[in-house]
PDB file of C-alpha atoms in Angstrom:
ATOM      1  CA  MET A   1     224.691   3.947  69.310  1.00  0.00           C
ATOM      2  CA  SER A   2     226.018   0.219  69.567  1.00  0.00           C
ATOM      3  CA  PHE A   3     224.893  -2.728  68.772  1.00  0.00           C
ATOM      4  CA  PHE A   4     226.148  -4.210  72.531  1.00  0.00           C
ATOM      5  CA  LYS A   5     224.410  -0.966  74.638  1.00  0.00           C
ATOM      6  CA  LYS A   6     221.062  -1.805  72.802  1.00  0.00           C
ATOM      7  CA  LEU A   7     221.147  -5.422  73.728  1.00  0.00           C
ATOM      8  CA  PHE A   8     222.120  -4.439  77.073  1.00  0.00           C
ATOM      9  CA  GLY A   9     220.119  -1.652  78.109  1.00  0.00           C
ATOM     10  CA  GLY A  10     222.755   1.465  77.531  1.00  0.00           C
ATOM     11  CA  GLY A  11     221.647   5.148  76.931  1.00  0.00           C
ATOM     12  CA  ASP A  12     218.131   5.826  74.161  1.00  0.00           C
ATOM     13  CA  GLY A  13     215.732   5.898  77.678  1.00  0.00           C
ATOM     14  CA  GLY A  14     214.839   1.786  77.250  1.00  0.00           C
ATOM     15  CA  GLY A  15     217.225   0.641  80.142  1.00  0.00           C
ATOM     16  CA  ALA A  16     216.241   0.318  83.502  1.00  0.00           C
ATOM     17  CA  ASP A  17     216.978   3.705  85.363  1.00  0.00           C
ATOM     18  CA  ALA A  18     214.604   5.003  82.409  1.00  0.00           C
ATOM     19  CA  ALA A  19     211.326   6.300  84.374  1.00  0.00           C
ATOM     20  CA  PRO A  20     208.215   4.378  82.988  1.00  0.00           C
ATOM     21  CA  LYS A  21     206.071   6.003  80.887  1.00  0.00           C
ATOM     22  CA  VAL A  22     202.154   6.191  82.485  1.00  0.00           C
ATOM     23  CA  GLU A  23     200.026   5.861  80.000  1.00  0.00           C
ATOM     24  CA  ALA A  24     196.808   6.297  82.042  1.00  0.00           C
ATOM     25  CA  ARG A  25     196.145   7.468  85.412  1.00  0.00           C
ATOM     26  CA  VAL A  26     192.885   6.304  87.845  1.00  0.00           C
ATOM     27  CA  THR A  27     191.567   7.133  91.110  1.00  0.00           C
ATOM     28  CA  TYR A  28     189.844   3.838  92.681  1.00  0.00           C
ATOM     29  CA  GLU A  29     188.477   3.214  96.282  1.00  0.00           C
ATOM     30  CA  GLY A  30     190.863   5.494  97.728  1.00  0.00           C
ATOM     31  CA  PHE A  31     194.173   4.802  95.470  1.00  0.00           C
ATOM     32  CA  ILE A  32     195.806   6.260  92.837  1.00  0.00           C
ATOM     33  CA  ILE A  33     196.586   2.909  89.842  1.00  0.00           C
ATOM     34  CA  GLU A  34     198.918   4.180  87.212  1.00  0.00           C
ATOM     35  CA  ALA A  35     198.991   2.012  83.985  1.00  0.00           C
ATOM     36  CA  ALA A  36     202.434   1.962  82.227  1.00  0.00           C
ATOM     37  CA  PRO A  37     203.419  -0.638  79.579  1.00  0.00           C
ATOM     38  CA  MET A  38     207.018  -2.554  79.695  1.00  0.00           C
ATOM     39  CA  PRO A  39     207.905  -1.991  75.786  1.00  0.00           C
ATOM     40  CA  GLU A  40     208.877  -5.856  75.075  1.00  0.00           C
ATOM     41  CA  GLY A  41     209.850  -7.684  71.337  1.00  0.00           C
ATOM     42  CA  GLY A  42     207.138  -5.715  69.793  1.00  0.00           C
ATOM     43  CA  GLN A  43     205.031  -5.657  72.468  1.00  0.00           C
ATOM     44  CA  PHE A  44     203.798  -4.125  75.596  1.00  0.00           C
ATOM     45  CA  ARG A  45     204.197  -6.210  79.212  1.00  0.00           C
ATOM     46  CA  LEU A  46     201.206  -5.350  81.447  1.00  0.00           C
ATOM     47  CA  ARG A  47     202.346  -2.862  84.546  1.00  0.00           C
ATOM     48  CA  ALA A  48     200.295  -0.787  87.246  1.00  0.00           C
ATOM     49  CA  PHE A  49     201.363   1.056  89.689  1.00  0.00           C
ATOM     50  CA  ILE A  50     198.934   1.027  92.929  1.00  0.00           C
ATOM     51  CA  LEU A  51     199.773   4.494  94.626  1.00  0.00           C
ATOM     52  CA  GLU A  52     198.828   5.326  98.528  1.00  0.00           C
ATOM     53  CA  SER A  53     197.928   8.801  97.636  1.00  0.00           C
ATOM     54  CA  ASP A  54     199.286  11.464  95.566  1.00  0.00           C
ATOM     55  CA  GLU A  55     201.781  12.401  97.379  1.00  0.00           C
ATOM     56  CA  PRO A  56     205.086  12.659  96.606  1.00  0.00           C
ATOM     57  CA  ASP A  57     206.538  10.566  99.468  1.00  0.00           C
ATOM     58  CA  ALA A  58     203.545   7.579  98.690  1.00  0.00           C
ATOM     59  CA  ARG A  59     204.121   3.831  99.458  1.00  0.00           C
ATOM     60  CA  LYS A  60     203.731   1.739  95.858  1.00  0.00           C
ATOM     61  CA  GLU A  61     202.872  -1.371  94.700  1.00  0.00           C
ATOM     62  CA  THR A  62     203.739  -2.568  91.487  1.00  0.00           C
ATOM     63  CA  VAL A  63     201.835  -5.378  89.457  1.00  0.00           C
ATOM     64  CA  ILE A  64     203.210  -6.937  86.961  1.00  0.00           C
ATOM     65  CA  ARG A  65     202.337 -10.189  85.013  1.00  0.00           C
ATOM     66  CA  ALA A  66     204.016 -12.624  82.095  1.00  0.00           C
ATOM     67  CA  ASP A  67     200.540 -11.077  80.205  1.00  0.00           C
ATOM     68  CA  LEU A  68     202.164  -9.411  76.434  1.00  0.00           C
ATOM     69  CA  PHE A  69     199.824  -7.148  74.271  1.00  0.00           C
ATOM     70  CA  PRO A  70     199.860  -5.804  70.559  1.00  0.00           C
ATOM     71  CA  SER A  71     199.219  -2.273  71.751  1.00  0.00           C
ATOM     72  CA  ALA A  72     200.693   0.074  75.284  1.00  0.00           C
ATOM     73  CA  ASP A  73     196.433   1.485  75.049  1.00  0.00           C
ATOM     74  CA  THR A  74     195.163  -2.790  75.384  1.00  0.00           C
ATOM     75  CA  ALA A  75     198.099  -3.201  77.819  1.00  0.00           C
ATOM     76  CA  SER A  76     196.692  -0.175  79.749  1.00  0.00           C
ATOM     77  CA  GLN A  77     193.508  -0.996  80.012  1.00  0.00           C
ATOM     78  CA  PHE A  78     194.123  -5.100  80.894  1.00  0.00           C
ATOM     79  CA  ALA A  79     196.379  -3.029  83.669  1.00  0.00           C
ATOM     80  CA  ILE A  80     193.805  -0.757  85.048  1.00  0.00           C
ATOM     81  CA  THR A  81     191.588  -3.935  85.861  1.00  0.00           C
ATOM     82  CA  LYS A  82     194.488  -6.564  87.443  1.00  0.00           C
ATOM     83  CA  ALA A  83     195.007  -3.258  89.429  1.00  0.00           C
ATOM     84  CA  LYS A  84     191.907  -2.569  90.895  1.00  0.00           C
ATOM     85  CA  GLN A  85     191.029  -6.489  91.463  1.00  0.00           C
ATOM     86  CA  VAL A  86     194.220  -6.586  93.228  1.00  0.00           C
ATOM     87  CA  ILE A  87     193.086  -3.636  95.791  1.00  0.00           C
ATOM     88  CA  ASP A  88     189.248  -5.605  95.453  1.00  0.00           C
ATOM     89  CA  GLU A  89     191.746  -8.403  97.211  1.00  0.00           C
ATOM     90  CA  GLN A  90     194.009  -6.775  99.369  1.00  0.00           C
ATOM     91  CA  GLY A  91     192.108  -3.416 100.338  1.00  0.00           C
ATOM     92  CA  LYS A  92     193.521  -2.199 103.311  1.00  0.00           C
ATOM     93  CA  PHE A  93     196.851  -4.465 103.557  1.00  0.00           C
ATOM     94  CA  LEU A  94     197.914  -3.645 100.339  1.00  0.00           C
ATOM     95  CA  PHE A  95     200.576  -2.009 102.453  1.00  0.00           C
ATOM     96  CA  SER A  96     200.604  -4.134 105.182  1.00  0.00           C
TER      97      SER A  96
END
């Protein structure tokens, strides 16, 4: 693969169209949390999805933070913690 394709996100599944890899999935207070750390420069950025339900057309909110972690596992743990905090703060108003 050419240098420019790698640099601008072409091929290899690293581009913007690549489906995020869900590392962990938990249910909390009736919501589903999926931790899907984003690889970035040899580290992992915190990212989580909060789903309203398990239905295919369920509404989803995304939580992304500037925090970087050395491993996907660590980023996943913190992503779940942060998503729980968002649910605790916003609860039923999360999708309004």
